[in-house]
Backbone as CSV, one residue per row, in Angstrom:
resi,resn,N_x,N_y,N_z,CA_x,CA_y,CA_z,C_x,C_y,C_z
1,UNK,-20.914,8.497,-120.188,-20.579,7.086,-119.977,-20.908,6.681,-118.546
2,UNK,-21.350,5.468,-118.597,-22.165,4.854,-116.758,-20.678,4.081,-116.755
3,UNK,-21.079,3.372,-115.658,-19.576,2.765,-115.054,-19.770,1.081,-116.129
4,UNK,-21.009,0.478,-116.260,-21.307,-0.645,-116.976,-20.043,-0.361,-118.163
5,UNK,-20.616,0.885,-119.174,-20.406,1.547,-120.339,-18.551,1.433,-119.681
6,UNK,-18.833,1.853,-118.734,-16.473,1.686,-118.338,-15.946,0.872,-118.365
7,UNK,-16.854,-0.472,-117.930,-16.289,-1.352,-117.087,-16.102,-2.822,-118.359
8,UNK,-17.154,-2.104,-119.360,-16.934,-3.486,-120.700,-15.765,-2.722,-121.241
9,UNK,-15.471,-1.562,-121.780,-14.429,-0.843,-122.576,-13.104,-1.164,-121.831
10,UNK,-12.798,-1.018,-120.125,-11.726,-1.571,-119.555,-11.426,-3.173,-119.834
11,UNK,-12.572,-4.664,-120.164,-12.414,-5.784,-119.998,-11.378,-6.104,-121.128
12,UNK,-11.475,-5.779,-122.548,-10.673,-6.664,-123.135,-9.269,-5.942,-122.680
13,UNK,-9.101,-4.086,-122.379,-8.140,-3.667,-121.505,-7.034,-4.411,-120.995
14,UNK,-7.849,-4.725,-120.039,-7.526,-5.445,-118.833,-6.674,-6.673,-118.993
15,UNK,-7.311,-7.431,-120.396,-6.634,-8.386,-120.535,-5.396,-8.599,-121.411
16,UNK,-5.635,-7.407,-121.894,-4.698,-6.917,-122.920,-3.292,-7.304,-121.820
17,UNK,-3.206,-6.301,-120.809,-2.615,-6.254,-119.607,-2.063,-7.318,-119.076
18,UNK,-3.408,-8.414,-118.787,-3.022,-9.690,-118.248,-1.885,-10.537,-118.782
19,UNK,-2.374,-10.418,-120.174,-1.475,-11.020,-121.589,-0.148,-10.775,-121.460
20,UNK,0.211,-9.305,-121.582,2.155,-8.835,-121.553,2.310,-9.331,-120.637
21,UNK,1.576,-9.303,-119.339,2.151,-9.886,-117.951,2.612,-10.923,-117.935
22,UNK,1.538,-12.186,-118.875,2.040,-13.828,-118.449,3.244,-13.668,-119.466
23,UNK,3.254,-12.987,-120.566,5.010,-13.173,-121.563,5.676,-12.755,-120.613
24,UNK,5.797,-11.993,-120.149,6.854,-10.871,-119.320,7.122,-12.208,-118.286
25,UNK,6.202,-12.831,-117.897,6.777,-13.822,-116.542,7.166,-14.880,-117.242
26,UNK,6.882,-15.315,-118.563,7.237,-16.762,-119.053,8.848,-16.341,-119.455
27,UNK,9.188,-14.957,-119.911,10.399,-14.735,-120.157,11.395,-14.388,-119.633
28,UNK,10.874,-14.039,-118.481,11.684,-14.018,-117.136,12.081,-15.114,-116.226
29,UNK,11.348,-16.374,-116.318,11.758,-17.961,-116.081,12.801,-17.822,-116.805
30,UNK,12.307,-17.508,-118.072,13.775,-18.498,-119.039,14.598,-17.501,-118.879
31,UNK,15.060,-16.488,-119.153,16.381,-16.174,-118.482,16.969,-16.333,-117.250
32,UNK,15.936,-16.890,-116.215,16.497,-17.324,-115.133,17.496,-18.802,-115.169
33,UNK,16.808,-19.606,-116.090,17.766,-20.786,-116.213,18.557,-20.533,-117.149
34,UNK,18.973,-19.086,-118.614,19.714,-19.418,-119.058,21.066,-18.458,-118.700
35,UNK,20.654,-17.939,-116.787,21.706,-17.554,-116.204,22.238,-18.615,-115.687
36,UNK,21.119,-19.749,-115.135,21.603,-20.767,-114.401,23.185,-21.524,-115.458
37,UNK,22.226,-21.878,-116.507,23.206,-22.639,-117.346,23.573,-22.043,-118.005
38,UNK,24.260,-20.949,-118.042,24.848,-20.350,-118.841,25.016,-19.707,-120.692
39,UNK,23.280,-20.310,-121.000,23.369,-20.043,-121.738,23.073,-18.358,-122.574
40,UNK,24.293,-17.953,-122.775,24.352,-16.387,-123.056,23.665,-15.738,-124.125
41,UNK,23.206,-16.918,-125.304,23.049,-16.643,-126.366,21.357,-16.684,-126.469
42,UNK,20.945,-17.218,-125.422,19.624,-17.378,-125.236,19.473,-16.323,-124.276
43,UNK,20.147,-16.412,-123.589,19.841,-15.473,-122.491,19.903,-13.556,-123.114
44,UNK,20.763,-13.238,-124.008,20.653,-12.022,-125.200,19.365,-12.072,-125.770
45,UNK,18.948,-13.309,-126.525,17.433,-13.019,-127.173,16.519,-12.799,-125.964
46,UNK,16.447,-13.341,-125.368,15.417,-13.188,-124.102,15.065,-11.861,-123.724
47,UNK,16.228,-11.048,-123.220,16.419,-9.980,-122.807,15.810,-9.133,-123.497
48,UNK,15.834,-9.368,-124.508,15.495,-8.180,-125.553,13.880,-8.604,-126.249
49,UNK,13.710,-9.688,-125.648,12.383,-10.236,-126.045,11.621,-9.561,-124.603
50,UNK,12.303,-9.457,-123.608,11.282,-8.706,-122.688,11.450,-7.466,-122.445
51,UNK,12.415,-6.790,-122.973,12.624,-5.165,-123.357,11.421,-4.950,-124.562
52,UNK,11.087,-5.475,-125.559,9.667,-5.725,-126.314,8.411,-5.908,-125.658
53,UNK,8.496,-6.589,-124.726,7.450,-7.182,-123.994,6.999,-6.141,-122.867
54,UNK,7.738,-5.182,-122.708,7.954,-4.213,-121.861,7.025,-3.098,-122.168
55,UNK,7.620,-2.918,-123.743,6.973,-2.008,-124.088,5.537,-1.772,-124.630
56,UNK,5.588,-3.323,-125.163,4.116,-3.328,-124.993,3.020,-3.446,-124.196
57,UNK,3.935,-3.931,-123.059,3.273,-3.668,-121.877,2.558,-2.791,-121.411
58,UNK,3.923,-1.532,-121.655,3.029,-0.127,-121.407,2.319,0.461,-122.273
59,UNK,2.364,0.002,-123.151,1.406,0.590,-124.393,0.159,0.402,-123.963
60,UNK,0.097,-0.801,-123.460,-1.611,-1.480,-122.861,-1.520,-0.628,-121.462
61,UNK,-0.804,-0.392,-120.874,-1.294,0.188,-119.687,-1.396,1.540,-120.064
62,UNK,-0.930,2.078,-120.779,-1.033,3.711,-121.495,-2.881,3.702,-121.959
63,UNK,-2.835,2.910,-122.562,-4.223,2.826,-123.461,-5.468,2.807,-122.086
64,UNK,-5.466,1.808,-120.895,-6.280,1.430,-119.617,-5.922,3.070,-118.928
65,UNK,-5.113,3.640,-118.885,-4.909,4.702,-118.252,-5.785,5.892,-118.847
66,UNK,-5.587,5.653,-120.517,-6.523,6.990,-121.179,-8.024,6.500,-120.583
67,UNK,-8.572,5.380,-121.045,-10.040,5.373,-120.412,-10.117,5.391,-119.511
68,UNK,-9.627,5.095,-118.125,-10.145,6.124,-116.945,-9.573,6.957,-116.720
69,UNK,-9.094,8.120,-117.440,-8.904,8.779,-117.168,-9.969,9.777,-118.075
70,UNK,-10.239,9.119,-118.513,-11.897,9.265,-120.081,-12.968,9.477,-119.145
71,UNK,-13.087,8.802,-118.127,-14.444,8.756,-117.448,-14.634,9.437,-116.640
72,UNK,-16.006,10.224,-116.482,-16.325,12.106,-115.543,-17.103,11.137,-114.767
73,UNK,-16.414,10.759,-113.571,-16.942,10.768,-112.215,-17.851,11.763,-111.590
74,UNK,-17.133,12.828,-111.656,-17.840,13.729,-111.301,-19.480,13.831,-111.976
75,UNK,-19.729,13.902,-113.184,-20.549,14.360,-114.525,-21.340,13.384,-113.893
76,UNK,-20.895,11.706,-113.938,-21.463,10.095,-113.260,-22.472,10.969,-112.311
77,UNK,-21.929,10.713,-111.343,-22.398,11.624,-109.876,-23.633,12.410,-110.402
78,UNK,-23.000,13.752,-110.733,-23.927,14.827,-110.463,-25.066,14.590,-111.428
79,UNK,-25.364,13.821,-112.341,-26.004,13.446,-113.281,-27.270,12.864,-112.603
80,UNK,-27.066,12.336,-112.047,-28.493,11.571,-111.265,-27.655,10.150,-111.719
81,UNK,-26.779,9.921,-112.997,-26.778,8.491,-113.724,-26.609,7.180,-112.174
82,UNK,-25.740,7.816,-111.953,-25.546,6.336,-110.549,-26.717,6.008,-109.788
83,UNK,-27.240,6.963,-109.349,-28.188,7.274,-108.300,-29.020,6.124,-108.769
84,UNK,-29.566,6.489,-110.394,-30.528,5.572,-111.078,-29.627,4.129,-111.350
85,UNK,-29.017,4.529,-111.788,-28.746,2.214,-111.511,-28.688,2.263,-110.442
86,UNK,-28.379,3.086,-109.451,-28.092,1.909,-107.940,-29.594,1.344,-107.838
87,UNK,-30.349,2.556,-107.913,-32.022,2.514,-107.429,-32.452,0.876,-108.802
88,UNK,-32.059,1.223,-109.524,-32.414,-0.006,-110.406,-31.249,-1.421,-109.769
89,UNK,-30.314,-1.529,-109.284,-29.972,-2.537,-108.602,-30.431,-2.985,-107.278
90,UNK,-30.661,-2.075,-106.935,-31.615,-2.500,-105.566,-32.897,-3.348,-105.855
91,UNK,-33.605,-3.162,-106.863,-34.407,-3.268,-107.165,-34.635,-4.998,-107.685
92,UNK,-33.212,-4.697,-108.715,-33.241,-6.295,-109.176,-32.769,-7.327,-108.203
93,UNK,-32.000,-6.845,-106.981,-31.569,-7.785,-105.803,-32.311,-7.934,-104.924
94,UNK,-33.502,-7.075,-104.746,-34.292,-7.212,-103.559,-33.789,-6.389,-102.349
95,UNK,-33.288,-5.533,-102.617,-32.917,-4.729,-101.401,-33.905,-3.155,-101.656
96,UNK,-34.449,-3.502,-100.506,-35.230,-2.425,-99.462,-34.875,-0.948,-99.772
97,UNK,-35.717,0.012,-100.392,-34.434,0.975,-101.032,-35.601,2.511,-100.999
98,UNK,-36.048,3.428,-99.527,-35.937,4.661,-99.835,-35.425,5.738,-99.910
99,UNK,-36.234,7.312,-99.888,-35.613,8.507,-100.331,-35.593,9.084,-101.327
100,UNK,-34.288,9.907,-101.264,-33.922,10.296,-103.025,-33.038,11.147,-103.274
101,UNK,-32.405,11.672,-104.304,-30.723,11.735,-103.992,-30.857,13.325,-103.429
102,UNK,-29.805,13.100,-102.411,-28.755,12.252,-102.372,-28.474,11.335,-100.554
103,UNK,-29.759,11.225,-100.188,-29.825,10.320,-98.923,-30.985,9.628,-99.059
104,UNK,-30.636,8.495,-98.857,-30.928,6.834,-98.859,-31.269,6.714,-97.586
105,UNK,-32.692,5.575,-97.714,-32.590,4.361,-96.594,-32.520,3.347,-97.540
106,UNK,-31.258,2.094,-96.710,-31.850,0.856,-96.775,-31.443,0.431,-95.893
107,UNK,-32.702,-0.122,-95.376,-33.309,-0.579,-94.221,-32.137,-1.229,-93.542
108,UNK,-30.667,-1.136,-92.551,-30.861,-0.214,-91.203,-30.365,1.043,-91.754
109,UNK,-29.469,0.565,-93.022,-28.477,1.623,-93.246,-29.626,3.002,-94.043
110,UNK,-28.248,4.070,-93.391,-28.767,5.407,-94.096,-27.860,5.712,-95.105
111,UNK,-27.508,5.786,-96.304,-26.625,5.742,-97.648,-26.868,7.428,-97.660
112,UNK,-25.801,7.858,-98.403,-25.648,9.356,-98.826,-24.738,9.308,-99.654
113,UNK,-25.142,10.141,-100.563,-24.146,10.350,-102.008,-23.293,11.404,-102.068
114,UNK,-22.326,11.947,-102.318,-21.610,12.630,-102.207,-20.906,13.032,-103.723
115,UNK,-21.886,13.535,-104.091,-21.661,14.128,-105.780,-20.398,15.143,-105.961
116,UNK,-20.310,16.212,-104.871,-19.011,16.910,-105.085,-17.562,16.091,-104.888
117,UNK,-17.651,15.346,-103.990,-16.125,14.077,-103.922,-16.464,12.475,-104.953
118,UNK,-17.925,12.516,-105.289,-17.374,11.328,-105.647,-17.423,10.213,-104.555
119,UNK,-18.378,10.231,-103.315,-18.074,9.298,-102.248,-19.343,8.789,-102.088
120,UNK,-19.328,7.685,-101.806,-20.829,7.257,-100.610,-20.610,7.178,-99.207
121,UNK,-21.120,7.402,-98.840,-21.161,6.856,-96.701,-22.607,5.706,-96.928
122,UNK,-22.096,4.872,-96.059,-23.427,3.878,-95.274,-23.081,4.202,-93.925
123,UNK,-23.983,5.016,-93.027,-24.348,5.645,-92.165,-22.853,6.346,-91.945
124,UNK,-21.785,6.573,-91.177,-21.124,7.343,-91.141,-19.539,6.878,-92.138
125,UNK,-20.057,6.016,-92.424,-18.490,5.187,-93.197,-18.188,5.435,-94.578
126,UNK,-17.315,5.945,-95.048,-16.912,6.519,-96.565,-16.489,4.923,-97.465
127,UNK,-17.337,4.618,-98.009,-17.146,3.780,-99.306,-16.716,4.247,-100.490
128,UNK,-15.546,3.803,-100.765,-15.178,3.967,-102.341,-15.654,3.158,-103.215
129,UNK,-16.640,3.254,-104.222,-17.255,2.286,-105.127,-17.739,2.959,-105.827
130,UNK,-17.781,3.157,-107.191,-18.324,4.114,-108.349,-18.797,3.158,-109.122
131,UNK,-18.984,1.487,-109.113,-19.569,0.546,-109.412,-21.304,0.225,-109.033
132,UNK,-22.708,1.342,-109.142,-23.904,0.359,-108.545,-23.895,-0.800,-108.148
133,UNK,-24.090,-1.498,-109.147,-24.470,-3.186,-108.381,-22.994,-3.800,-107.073
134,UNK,-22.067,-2.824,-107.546,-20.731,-3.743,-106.896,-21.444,-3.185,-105.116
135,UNK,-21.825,-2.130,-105.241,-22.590,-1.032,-104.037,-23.246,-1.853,-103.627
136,UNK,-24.579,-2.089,-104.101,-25.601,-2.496,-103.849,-25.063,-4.024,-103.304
137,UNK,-24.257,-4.539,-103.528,-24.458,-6.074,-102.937,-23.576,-5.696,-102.138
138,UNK,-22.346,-4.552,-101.598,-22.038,-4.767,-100.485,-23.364,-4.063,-99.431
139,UNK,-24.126,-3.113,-99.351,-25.176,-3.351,-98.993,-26.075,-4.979,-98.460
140,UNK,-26.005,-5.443,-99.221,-26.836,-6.556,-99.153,-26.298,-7.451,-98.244
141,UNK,-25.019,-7.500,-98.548,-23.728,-8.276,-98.106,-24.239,-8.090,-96.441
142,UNK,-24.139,-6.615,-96.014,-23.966,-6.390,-94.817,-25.093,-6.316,-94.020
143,UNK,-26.443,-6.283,-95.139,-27.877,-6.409,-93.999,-27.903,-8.201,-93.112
144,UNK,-27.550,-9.002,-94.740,-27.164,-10.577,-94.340,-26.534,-11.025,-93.082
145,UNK,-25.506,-9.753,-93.080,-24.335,-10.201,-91.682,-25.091,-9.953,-90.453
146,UNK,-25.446,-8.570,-90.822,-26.361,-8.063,-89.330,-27.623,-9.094,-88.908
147,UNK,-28.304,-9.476,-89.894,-29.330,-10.926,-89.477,-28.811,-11.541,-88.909
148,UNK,-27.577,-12.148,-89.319,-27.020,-13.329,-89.124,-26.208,-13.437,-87.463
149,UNK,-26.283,-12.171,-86.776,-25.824,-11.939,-85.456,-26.911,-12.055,-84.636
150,UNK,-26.050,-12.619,-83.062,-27.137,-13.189,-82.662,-27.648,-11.783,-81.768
151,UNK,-28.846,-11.667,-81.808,-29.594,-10.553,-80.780,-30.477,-11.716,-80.002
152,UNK,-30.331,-11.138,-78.457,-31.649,-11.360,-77.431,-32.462,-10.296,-77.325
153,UNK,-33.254,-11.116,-78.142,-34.826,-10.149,-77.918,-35.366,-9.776,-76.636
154,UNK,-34.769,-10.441,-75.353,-35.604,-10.768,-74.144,-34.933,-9.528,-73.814
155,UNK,-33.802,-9.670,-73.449,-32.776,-8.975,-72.805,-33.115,-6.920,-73.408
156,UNK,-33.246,-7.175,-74.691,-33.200,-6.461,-75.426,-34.684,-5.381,-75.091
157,UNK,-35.785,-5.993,-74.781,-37.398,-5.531,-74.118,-37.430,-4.925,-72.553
158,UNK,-36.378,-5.908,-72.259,-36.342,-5.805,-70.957,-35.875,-4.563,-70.240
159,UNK,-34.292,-4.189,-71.542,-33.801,-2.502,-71.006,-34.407,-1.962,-71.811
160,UNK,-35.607,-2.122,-72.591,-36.279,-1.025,-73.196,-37.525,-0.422,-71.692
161,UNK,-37.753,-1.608,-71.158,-39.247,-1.293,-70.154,-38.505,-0.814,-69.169
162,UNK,-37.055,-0.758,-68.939,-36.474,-0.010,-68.002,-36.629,1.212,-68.210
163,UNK,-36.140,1.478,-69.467,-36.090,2.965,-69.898,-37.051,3.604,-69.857
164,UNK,-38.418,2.459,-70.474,-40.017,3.049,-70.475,-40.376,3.706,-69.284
165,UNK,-39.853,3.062,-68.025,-40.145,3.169,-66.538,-39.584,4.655,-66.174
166,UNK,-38.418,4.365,-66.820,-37.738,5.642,-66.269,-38.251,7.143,-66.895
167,UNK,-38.749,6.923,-68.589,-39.608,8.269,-68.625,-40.579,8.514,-68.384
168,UNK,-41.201,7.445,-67.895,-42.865,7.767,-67.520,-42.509,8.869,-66.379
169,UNK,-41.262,8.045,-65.353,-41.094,8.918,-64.210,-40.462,10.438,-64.800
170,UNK,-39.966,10.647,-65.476,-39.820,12.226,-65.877,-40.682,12.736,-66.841
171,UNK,-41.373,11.862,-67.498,-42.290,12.687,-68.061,-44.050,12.631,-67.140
172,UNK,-43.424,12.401,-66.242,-45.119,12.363,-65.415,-46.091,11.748,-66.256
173,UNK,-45.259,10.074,-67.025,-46.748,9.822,-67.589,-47.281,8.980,-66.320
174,UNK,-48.938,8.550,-66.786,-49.245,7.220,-66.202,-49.031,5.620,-66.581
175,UNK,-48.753,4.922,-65.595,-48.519,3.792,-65.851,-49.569,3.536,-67.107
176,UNK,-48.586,2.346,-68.265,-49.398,2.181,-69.594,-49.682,3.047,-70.527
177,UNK,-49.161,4.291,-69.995,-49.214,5.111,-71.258,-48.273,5.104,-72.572
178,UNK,-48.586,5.470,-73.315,-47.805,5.322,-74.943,-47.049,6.435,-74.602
179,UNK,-45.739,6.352,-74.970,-44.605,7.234,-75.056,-43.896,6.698,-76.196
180,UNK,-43.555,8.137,-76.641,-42.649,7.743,-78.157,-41.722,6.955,-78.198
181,UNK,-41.389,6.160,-79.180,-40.149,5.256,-79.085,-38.838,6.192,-79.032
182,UNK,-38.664,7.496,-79.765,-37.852,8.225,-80.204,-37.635,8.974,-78.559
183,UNK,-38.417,8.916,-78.130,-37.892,9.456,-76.454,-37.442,8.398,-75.668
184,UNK,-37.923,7.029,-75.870,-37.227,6.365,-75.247,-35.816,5.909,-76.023
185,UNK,-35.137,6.246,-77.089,-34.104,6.064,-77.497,-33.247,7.326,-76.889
186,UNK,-33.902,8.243,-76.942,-32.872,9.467,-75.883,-32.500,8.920,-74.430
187,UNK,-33.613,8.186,-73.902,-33.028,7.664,-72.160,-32.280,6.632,-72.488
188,UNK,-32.219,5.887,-73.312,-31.422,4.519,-74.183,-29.981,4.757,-74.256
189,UNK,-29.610,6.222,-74.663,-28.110,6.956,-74.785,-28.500,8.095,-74.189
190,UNK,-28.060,8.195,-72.987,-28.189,10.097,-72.252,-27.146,11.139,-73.109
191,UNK,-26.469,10.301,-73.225,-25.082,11.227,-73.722,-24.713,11.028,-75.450
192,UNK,-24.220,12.316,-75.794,-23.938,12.059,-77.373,-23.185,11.195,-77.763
193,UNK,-22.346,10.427,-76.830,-20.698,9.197,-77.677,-21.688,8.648,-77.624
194,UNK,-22.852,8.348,-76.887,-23.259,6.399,-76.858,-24.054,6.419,-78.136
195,UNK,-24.641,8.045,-78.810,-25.381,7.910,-79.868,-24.269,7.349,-80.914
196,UNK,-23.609,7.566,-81.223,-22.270,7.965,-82.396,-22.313,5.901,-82.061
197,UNK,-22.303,5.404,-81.433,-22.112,3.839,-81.125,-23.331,2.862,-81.290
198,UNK,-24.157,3.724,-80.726,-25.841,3.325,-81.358,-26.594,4.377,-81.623
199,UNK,-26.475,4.376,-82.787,-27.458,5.399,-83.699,-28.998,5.137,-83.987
200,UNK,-29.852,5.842,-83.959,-31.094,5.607,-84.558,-31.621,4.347,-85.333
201,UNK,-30.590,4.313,-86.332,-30.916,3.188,-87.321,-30.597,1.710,-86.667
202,UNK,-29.197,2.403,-85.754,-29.537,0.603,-85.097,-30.452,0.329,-83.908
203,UNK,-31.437,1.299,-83.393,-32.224,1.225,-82.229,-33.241,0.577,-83.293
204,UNK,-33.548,1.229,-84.657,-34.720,0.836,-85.624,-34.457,-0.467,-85.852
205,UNK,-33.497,-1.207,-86.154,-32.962,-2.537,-86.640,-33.057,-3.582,-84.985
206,UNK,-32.770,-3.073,-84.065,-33.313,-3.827,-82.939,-34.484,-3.905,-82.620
207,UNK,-35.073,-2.604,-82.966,-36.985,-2.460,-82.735,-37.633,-3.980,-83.736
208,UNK,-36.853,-3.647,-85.070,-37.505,-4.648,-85.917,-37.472,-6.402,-85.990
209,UNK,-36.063,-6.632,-84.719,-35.729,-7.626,-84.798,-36.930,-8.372,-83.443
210,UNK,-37.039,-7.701,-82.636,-38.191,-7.752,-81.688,-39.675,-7.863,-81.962
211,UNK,-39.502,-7.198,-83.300,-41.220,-7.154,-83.507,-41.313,-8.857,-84.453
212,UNK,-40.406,-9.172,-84.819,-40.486,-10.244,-85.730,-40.137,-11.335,-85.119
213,UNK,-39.719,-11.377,-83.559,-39.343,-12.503,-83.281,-40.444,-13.184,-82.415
214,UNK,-41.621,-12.281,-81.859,-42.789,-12.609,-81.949,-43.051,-12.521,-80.249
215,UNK,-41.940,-12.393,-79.294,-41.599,-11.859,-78.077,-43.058,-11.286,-77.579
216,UNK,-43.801,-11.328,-76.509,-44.951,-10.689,-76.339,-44.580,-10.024,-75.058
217,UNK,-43.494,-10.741,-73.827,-43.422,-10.163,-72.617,-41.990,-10.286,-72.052
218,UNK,-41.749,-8.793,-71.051,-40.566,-9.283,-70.732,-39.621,-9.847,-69.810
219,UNK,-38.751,-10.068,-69.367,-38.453,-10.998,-68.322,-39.715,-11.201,-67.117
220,UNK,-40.379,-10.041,-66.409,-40.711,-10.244,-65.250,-41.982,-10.318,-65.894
221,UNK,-42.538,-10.758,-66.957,-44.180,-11.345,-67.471,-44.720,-9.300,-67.855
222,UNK,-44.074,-8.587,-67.866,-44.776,-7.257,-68.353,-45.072,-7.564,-69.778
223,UNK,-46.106,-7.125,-70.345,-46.368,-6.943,-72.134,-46.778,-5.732,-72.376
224,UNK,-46.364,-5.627,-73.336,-46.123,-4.337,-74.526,-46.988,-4.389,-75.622
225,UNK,-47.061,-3.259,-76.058,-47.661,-2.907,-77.440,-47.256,-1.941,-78.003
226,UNK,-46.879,-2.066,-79.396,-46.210,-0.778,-80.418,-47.515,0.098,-80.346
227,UNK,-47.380,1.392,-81.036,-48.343,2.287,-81.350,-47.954,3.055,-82.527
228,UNK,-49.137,3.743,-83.205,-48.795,4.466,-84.375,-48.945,6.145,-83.975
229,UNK,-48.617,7.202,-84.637,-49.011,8.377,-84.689,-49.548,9.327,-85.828
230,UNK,-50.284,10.265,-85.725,-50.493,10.561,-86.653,-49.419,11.755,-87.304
231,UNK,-48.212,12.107,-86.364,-47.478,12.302,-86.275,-46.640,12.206,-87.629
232,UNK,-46.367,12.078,-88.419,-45.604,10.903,-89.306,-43.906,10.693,-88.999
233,UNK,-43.371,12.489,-88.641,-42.370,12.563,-88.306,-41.684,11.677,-86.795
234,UNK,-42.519,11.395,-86.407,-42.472,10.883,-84.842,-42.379,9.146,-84.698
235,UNK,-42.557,8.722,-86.426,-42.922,7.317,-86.436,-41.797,6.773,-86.737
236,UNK,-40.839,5.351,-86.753,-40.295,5.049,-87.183,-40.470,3.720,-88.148
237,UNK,-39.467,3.557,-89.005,-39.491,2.730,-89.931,-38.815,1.813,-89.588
238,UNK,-39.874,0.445,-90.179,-38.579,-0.739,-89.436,-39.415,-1.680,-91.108
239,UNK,-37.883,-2.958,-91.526,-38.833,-4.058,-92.165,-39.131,-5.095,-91.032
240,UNK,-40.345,-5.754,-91.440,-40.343,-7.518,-91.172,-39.856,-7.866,-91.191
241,UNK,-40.355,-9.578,-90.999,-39.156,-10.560,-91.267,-39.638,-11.110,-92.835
242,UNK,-41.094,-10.467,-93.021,-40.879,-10.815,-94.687,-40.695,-9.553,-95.405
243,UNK,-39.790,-8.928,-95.433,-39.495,-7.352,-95.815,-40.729,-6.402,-96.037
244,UNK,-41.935,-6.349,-95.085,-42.949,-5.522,-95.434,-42.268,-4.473,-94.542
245,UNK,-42.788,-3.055,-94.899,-42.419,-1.948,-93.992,-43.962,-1.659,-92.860
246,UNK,-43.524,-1.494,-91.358,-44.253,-1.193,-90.842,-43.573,0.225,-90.105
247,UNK,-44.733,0.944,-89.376,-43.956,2.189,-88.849,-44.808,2.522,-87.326
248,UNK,-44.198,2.607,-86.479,-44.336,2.166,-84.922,-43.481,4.005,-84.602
249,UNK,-44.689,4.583,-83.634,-44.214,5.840,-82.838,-44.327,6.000,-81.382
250,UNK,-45.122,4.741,-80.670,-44.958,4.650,-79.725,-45.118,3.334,-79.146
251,UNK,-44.794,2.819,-77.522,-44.742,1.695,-77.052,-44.983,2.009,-75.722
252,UNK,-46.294,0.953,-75.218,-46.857,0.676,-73.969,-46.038,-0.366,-72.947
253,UNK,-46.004,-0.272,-71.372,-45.713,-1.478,-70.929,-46.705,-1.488,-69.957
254,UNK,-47.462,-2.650,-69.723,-48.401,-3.134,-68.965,-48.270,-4.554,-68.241
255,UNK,-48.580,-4.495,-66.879,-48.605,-5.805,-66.222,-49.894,-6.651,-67.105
């Protein structure tokens, strides 16, 4: 059984549920007024109309309890089954989606599946969701948000050509030479906390927001140019701003 296959078998469930609930509250009004006014004789049927109501209550919650408790999460998981709808919800939403199980890119995030617990992470964060599509659009949810913040691109070039400056000087390059982006993200964070705060994927998600905003130079008139490698491991992945993937391994700064 997929979670779809759970999630129609829980609906009429569910409402089953909903149902005892609104008796259970409509009959609990009325014995409230027929404490008010005293009426005892109403207030006896009542009582015993929601001692009924009770029990069928739990009957429906007995019944919602056997089916999930019916459903192998685990089996879900280790099956590949999730893996494949998520990859098929990504797909139908438009979200950016490589790899293969059980670690994900989408594009900033790095997704990982966690078949022995039953968990996902988006980059270090434990999501509970055994729902695909419910997944996939908080995904989506959160690439939207990250667009939607404001980045300075200027500002943003500007401590990159610092950094550029600063490894040319330890790596004895020459002025204008191509140096990896991935080395200049090491002078970017010297130390391991600042990685854990900016990780890879968000140096990639700032790289990409720069390349799309069309920025050519930086504060003091220096210009740049991405570079490729043949490298592949050395390259990174970034989208557009019309979701094409490009992949950039190094960057020049030149007066």
């Amino acid at each position: 059984m997929n979670y779809e296959e759970f999630y129609a078998a829980l609906q009429p469930q569910e409402k089953e549920v909903k149902d005892r609930l609104a008796s259970l509250q409509k009959l609990f009004k009325a014995v409230g007024k027929e404490t008010e006014s005293g009426d005892v004789k109403g207030l006896s049927r009542d009582l015993s109309a929601m001692a009924e109501a009770a029990e069928l209550l739990s009957a429906a919650l007995k019944e919602m309890d056997d089916t999930v408790s019916g459903f192998d999460t685990r089996a879900y998981f280790e099956s590949g089954e999730f893996a494949q709808q998520m990859l098929d919800a990504c797909k139908e939403k438009g979200v950016d989606v490589r790899g293969e199980f059980p670690v994900y890119e989408m594009f900033p995030y790095r997704v990982r599946l966690d078949a022995e617990n039953q968990d996902i992470y988006i980059d270090r964060k434990k999501v509970q969701c055994m729902r695909p599509q419910s997944f996939v659009d908080t995904v989506k949810a959160g690439q939207e948000k990250l667009n939607k913040v404001h980045f300075n691109e200027l500002n943003f070039v500007s401590e990159l050509a610092d950094a550029y400056d600063l490894a040319a000087l330890k790596l004895n390059k020459r002025p204008g030479a191509d140096i990896y982006l991935m080395s200049l993200y090491k002078f970017l964070t010297p130390m391991g906390r600042f990685r854990k705060d900016y990780d890879q994927q968000s140096f990639a998600f700032d790289l990409a927001r720069l390349y799309s905003s069309g920025i050519e130079e930086t504060k003091n008139g220096r210009r740049f140019q991405f570079g490729s490698s043949r490298n592949q491991s050395k390259a990174i992945r970034i989208l557009d701003k019309n979701g094409k993937e490009q992949y950039f391994a190094t960057i020049c700064f030149y007066e």
